[in-house]
CSV table of C-alpha atoms in Angstrom, one decimal:
chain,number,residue,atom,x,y,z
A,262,UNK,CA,19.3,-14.6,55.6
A,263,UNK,CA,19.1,-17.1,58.4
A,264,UNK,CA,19.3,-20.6,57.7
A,265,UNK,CA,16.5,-22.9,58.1
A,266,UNK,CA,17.0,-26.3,58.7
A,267,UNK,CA,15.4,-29.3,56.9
A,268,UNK,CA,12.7,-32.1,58.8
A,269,UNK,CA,14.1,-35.8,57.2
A,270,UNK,CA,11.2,-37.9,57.1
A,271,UNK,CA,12.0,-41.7,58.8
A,272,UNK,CA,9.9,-43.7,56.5
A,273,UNK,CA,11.9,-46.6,58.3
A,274,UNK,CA,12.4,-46.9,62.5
A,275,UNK,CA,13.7,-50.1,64.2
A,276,UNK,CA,13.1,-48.9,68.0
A,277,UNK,CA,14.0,-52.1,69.4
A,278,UNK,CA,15.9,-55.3,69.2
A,279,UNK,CA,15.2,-58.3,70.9
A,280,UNK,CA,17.6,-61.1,69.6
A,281,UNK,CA,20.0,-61.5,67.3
A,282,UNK,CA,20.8,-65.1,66.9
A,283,UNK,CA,23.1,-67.5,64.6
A,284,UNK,CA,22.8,-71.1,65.1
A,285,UNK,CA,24.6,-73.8,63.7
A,286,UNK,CA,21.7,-76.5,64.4
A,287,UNK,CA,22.0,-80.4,64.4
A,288,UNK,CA,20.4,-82.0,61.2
A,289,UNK,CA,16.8,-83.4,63.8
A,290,UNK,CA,16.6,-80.0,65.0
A,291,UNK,CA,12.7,-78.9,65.7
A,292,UNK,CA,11.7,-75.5,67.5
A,293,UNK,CA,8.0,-76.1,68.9
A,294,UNK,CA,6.9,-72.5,67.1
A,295,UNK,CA,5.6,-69.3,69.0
A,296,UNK,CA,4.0,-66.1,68.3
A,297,UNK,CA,5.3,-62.4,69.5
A,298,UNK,CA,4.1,-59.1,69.2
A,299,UNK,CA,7.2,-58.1,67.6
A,300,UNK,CA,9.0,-58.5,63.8
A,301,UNK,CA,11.3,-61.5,63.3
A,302,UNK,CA,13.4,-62.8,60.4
A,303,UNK,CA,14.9,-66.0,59.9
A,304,UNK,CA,17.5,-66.3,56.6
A,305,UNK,CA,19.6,-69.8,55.6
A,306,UNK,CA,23.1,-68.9,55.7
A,307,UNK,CA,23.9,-73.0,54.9
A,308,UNK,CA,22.1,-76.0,54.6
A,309,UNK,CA,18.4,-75.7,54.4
A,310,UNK,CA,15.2,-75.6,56.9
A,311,UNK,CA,11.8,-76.0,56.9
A,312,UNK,CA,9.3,-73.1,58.4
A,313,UNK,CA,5.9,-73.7,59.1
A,314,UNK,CA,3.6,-70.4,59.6
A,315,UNK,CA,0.2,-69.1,59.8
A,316,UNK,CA,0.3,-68.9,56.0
A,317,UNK,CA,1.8,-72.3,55.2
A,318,UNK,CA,4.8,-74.9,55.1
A,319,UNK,CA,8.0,-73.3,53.3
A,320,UNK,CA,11.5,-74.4,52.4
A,321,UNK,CA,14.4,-71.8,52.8
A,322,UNK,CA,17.7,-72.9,51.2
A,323,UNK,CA,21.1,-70.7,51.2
A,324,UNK,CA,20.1,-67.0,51.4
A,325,UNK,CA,16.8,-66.9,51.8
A,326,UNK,CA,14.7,-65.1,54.3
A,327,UNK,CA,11.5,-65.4,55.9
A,328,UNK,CA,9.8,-62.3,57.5
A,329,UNK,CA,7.2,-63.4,60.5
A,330,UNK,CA,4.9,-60.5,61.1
A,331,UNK,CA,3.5,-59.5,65.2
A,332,UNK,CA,2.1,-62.5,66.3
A,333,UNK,CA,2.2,-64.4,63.4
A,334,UNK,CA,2.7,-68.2,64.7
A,335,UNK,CA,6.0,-69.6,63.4
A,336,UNK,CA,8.3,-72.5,63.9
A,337,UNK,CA,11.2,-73.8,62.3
A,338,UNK,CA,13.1,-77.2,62.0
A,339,UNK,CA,16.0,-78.9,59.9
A,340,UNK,CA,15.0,-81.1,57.1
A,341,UNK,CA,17.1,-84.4,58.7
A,342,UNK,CA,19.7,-84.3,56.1
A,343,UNK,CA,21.5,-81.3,56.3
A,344,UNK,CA,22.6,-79.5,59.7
A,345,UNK,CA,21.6,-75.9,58.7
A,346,UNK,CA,23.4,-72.5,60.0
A,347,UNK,CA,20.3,-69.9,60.5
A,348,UNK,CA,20.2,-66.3,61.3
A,349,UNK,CA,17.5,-65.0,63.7
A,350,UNK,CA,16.7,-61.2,64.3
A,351,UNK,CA,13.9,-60.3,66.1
A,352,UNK,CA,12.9,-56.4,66.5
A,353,UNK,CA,10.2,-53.5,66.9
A,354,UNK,CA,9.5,-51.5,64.1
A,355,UNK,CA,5.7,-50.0,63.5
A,356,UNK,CA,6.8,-48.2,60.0
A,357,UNK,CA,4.3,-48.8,57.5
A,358,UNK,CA,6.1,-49.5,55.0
A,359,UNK,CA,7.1,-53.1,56.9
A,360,UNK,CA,4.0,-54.6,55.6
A,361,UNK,CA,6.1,-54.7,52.4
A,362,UNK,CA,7.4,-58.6,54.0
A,363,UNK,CA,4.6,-59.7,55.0
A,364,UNK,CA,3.4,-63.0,53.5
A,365,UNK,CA,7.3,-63.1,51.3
A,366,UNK,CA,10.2,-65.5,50.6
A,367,UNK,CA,13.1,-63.4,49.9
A,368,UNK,CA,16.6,-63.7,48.7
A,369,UNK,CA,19.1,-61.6,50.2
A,370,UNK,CA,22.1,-60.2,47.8
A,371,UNK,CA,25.4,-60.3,48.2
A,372,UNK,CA,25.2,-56.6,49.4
A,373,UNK,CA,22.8,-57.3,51.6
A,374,UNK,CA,24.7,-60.3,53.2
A,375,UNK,CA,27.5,-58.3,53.4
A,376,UNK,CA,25.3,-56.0,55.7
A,377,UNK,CA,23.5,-59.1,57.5
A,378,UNK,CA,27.8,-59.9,58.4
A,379,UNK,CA,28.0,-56.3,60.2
A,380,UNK,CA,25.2,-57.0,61.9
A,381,UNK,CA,26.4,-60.0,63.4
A,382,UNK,CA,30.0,-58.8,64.0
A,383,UNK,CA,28.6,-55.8,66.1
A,384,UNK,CA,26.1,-57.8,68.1
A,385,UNK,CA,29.1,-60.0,69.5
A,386,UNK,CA,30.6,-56.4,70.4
A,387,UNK,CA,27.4,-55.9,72.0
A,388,UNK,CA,26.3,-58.8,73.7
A,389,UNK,CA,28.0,-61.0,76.4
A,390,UNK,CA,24.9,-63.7,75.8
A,391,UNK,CA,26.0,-66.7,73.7
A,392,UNK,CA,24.5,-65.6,69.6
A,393,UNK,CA,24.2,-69.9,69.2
A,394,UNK,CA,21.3,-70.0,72.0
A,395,UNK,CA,18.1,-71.2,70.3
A,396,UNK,CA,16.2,-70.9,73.7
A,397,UNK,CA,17.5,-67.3,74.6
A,398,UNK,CA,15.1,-64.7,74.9
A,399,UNK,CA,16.8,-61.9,76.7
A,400,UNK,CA,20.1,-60.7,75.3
A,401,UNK,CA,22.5,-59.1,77.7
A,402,UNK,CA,24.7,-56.4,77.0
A,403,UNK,CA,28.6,-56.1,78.0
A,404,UNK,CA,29.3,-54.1,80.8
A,405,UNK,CA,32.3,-52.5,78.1
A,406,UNK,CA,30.5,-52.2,74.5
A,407,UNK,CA,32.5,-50.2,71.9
A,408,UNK,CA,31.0,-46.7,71.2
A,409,UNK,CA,28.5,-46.5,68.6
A,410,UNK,CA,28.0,-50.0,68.5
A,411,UNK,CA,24.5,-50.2,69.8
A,412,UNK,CA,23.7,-47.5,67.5
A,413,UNK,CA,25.1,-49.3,64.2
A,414,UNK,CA,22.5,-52.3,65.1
A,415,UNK,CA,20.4,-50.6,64.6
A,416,UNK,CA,21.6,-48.2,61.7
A,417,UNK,CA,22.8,-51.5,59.9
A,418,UNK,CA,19.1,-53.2,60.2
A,419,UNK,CA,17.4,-50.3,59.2
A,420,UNK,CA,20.0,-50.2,55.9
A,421,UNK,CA,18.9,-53.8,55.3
A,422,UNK,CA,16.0,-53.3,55.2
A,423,UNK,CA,15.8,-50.3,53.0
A,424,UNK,CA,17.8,-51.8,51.0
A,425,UNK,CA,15.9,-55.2,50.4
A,426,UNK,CA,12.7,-52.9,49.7
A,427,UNK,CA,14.5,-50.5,47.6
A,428,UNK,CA,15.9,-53.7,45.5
A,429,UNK,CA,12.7,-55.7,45.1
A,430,UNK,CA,10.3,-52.5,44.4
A,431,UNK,CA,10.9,-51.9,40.8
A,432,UNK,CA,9.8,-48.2,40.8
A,433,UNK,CA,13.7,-47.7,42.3
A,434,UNK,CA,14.9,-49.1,39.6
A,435,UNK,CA,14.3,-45.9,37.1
A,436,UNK,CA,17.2,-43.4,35.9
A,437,UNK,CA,18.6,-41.3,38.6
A,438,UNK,CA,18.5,-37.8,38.4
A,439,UNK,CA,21.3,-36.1,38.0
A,440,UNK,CA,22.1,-34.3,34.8
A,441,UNK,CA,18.9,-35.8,33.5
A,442,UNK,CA,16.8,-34.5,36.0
A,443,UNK,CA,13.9,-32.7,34.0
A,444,UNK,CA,13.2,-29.8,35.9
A,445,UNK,CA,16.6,-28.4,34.9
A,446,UNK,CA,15.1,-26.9,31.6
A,447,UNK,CA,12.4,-24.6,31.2
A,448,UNK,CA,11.0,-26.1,28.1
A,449,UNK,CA,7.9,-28.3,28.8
A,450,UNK,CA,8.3,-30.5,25.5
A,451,UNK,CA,12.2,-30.9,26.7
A,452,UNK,CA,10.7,-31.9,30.3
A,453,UNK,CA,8.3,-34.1,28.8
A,454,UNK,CA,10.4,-36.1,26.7
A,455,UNK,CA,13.0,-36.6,29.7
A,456,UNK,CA,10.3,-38.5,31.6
A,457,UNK,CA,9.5,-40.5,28.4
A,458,UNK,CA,13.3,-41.5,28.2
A,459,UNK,CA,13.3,-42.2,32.2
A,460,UNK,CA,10.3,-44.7,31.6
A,461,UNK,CA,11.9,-46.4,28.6
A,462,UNK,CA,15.7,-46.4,30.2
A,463,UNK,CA,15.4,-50.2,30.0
A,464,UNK,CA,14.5,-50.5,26.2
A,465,UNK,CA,16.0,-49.8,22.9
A,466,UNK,CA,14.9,-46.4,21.3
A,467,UNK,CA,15.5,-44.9,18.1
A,468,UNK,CA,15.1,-41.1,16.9
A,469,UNK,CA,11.9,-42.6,15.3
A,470,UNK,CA,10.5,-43.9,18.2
A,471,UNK,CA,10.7,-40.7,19.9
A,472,UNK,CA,9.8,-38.6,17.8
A,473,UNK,CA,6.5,-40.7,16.8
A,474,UNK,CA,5.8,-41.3,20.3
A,475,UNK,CA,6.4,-37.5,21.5
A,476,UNK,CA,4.6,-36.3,18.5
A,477,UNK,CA,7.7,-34.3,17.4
A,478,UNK,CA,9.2,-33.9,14.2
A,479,UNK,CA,13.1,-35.4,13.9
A,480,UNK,CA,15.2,-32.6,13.1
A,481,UNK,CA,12.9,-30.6,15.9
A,482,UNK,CA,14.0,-32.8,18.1
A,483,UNK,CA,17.7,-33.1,17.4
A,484,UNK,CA,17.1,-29.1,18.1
A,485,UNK,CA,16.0,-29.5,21.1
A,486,UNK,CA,18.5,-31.1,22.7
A,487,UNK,CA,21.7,-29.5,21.2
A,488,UNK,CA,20.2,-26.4,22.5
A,489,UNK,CA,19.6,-27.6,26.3
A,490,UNK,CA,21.8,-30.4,26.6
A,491,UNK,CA,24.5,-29.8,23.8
A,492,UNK,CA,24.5,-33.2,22.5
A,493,UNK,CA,21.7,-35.4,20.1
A,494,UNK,CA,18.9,-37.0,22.2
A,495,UNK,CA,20.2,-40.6,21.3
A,496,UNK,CA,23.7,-39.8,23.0
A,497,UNK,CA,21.4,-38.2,26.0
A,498,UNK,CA,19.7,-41.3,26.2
A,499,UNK,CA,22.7,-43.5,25.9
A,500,UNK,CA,24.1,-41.2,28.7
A,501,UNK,CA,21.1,-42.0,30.8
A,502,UNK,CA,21.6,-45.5,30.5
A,503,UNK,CA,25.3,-45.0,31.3
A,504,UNK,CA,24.4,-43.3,34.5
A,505,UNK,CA,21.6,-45.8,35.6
A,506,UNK,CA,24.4,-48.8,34.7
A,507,UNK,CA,26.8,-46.9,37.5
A,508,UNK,CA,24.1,-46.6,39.9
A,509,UNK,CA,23.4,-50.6,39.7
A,510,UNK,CA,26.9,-51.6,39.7
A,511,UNK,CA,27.3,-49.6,42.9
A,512,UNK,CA,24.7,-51.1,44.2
A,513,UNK,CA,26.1,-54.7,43.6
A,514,UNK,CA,23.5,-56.4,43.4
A,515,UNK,CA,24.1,-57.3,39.1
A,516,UNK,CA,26.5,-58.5,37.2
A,517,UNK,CA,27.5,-57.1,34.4
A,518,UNK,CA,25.4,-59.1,32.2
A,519,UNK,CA,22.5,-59.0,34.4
A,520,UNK,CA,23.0,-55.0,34.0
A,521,UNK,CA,23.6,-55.4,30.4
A,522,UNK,CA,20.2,-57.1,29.7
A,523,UNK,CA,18.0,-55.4,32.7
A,524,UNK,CA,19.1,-52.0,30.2
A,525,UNK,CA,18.3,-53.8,26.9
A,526,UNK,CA,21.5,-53.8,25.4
A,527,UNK,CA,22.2,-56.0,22.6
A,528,UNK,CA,25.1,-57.7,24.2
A,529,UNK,CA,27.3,-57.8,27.1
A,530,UNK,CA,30.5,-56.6,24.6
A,531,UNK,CA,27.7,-53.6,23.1
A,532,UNK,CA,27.3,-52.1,26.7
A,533,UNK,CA,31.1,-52.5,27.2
A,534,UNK,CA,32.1,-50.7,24.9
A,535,UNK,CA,29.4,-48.4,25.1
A,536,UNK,CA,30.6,-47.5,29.1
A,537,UNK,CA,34.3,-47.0,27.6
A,538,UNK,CA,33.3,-44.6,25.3
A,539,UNK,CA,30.7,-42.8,28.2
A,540,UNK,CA,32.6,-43.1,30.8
A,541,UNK,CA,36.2,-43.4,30.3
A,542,UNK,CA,36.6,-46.7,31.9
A,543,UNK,CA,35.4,-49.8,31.7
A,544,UNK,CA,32.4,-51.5,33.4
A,545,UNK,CA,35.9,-53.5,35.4
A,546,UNK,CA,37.8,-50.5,36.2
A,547,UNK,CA,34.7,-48.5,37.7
A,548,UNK,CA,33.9,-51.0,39.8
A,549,UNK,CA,37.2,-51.4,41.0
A,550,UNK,CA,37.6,-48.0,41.5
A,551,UNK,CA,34.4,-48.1,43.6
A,552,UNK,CA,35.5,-50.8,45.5
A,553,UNK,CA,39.1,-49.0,45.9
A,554,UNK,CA,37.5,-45.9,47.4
A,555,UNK,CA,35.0,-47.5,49.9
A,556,UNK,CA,37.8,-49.7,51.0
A,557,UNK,CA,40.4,-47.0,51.8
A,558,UNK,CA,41.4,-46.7,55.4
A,559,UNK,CA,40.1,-43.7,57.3
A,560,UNK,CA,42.6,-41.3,58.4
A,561,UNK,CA,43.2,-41.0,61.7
A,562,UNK,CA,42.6,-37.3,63.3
């Protein structure tokens, strides 16, 4: 059998960059405003600023970010009392799914400023031009720039903004596959009642609910699910929500107690204890162990 290989679809493409800019401004600064036929995002990193667009007048404090559309008019000044540090990207990118910040304020997570911090860090392995030049609109490379580094530019602002759509479209947040994933069994009730469980990962269920809403008798149910799954359909569910909980706290973009409540627990201590019992460890420990991993040095070949 000869293997065939896979087309992965780019739903995302930055082709271009144009700038990439961090200014620490004085407290009276004012840029006059301009339009381009190319994306551009301005984000607070400190201080505050005012924006003034086709669309309106807006505010942007610490960590938010404003998305300026091809030629959409835009200028930007401080608010006289504060001398703000802003971030500047401009680049080319005709994937639909950009429309997604058009016409949007938007916060950017500690993930996703961790991301914003690469960016920066590899654009002064990039670029010999000054990143604090308000006025500069062609950056020049290095004549040396560190392999790959042009490359991550990119890779890291296509990961932001995946990520930042991912994060605020709230069909992503829904239980990952996995175990759970319904197409593993062959019985279409089984299938059926998976999805149900998917859809309602972030409330509270009992066996009553599900049955009465699956039209399924309780001890049929119970059945079911020792027979596929080995285990009662409340502890699959409670598993589901175990697994979606690990998926958010990789994603760091919750606290525990934002996880807690965005999965209906009772209480903080509730889905605590209920991860211990899941998962072996603590909500603490699997972070850390996360964290632990992803910060290992690579070995050296």
């Amino acid at each position: 059998m000869a293997y065939q290989s896979i087309q992965l679809d780019q739903e995302l493409f930055v082709s271009d960059i144009y700038t990439i800019h961090y200014y620490e401004y004085r407290n009276d600064f004012h840029f006059d405003g301009e339009r381009h036929d190319f994306w551009e995002f301005q984000c607070v990193d400190k201080g505050a600023a005012e924006v003034i667009t086709d669309n309106g007048t807006y505010t942007l404090t610490r960590s938010q970010v404003i998305f300026h559309r091809p030629n959409e008019f835009h200028t930007l000044k401080a608010n006289g009392r504060t001398a703000p540090n802003i971030i500047v990207i401009s680049f080319a990118c005709n994937s639909p799914c950009m429309k997604f910040f058009e016409n949007k304020i938007l916060e950017f997570s500690d993930t996703e400023r961790s991301i914003l911090g690469r960016i920066i860090a590899e654009a002064r392995n990039c670029f010999a031009s000054p990143l604090d030049n308000p006025y500069l609109e062609k950056m020049i490379k290095k004549s040396t720039v560190p392999f790959g580094s042009q490359k991550l530019l990119t890779l890291y602002l296509e990961e932001l903004l995946i990520h930042m759509i991912r994060r605020y479209t709230i069909a992503h947040y829904s239980a990952s596959a996995g175990i759970y994933d319904s197409c593993q069994t062959s019985s279409e009730t089984c299938r059926n009642i998976i999805h149900y469980l998917g859809e309602h990962v972030r409330q509270s269920l009992t066996i009553e609910d599900i049955s009465k809403d699956n039209m399924i008798g309780r001890s049929q149910l119970q059945k079911l699910f020792r027979e596929e799954y080995q285990c009662g359909v409340i502890e699959f569910f409670s598993r589901m929500k175990i697994d979606f909980a690990k998926q958010l706290i990789r994603e760091n973009d919750m606290n525990f107690t934002q996880i807690s409540d965005f999965l209906g627990y009772s209480s903080i201590h509730y889905f605590s204890r209920q991860f211990k019992k899941l998962s072996g460890m603590t909500p603490t420990e699997y972070a850390t162990s996360i964290k632990a991993l992803s910060e290992r040095p690579q070995s050296q070949s």
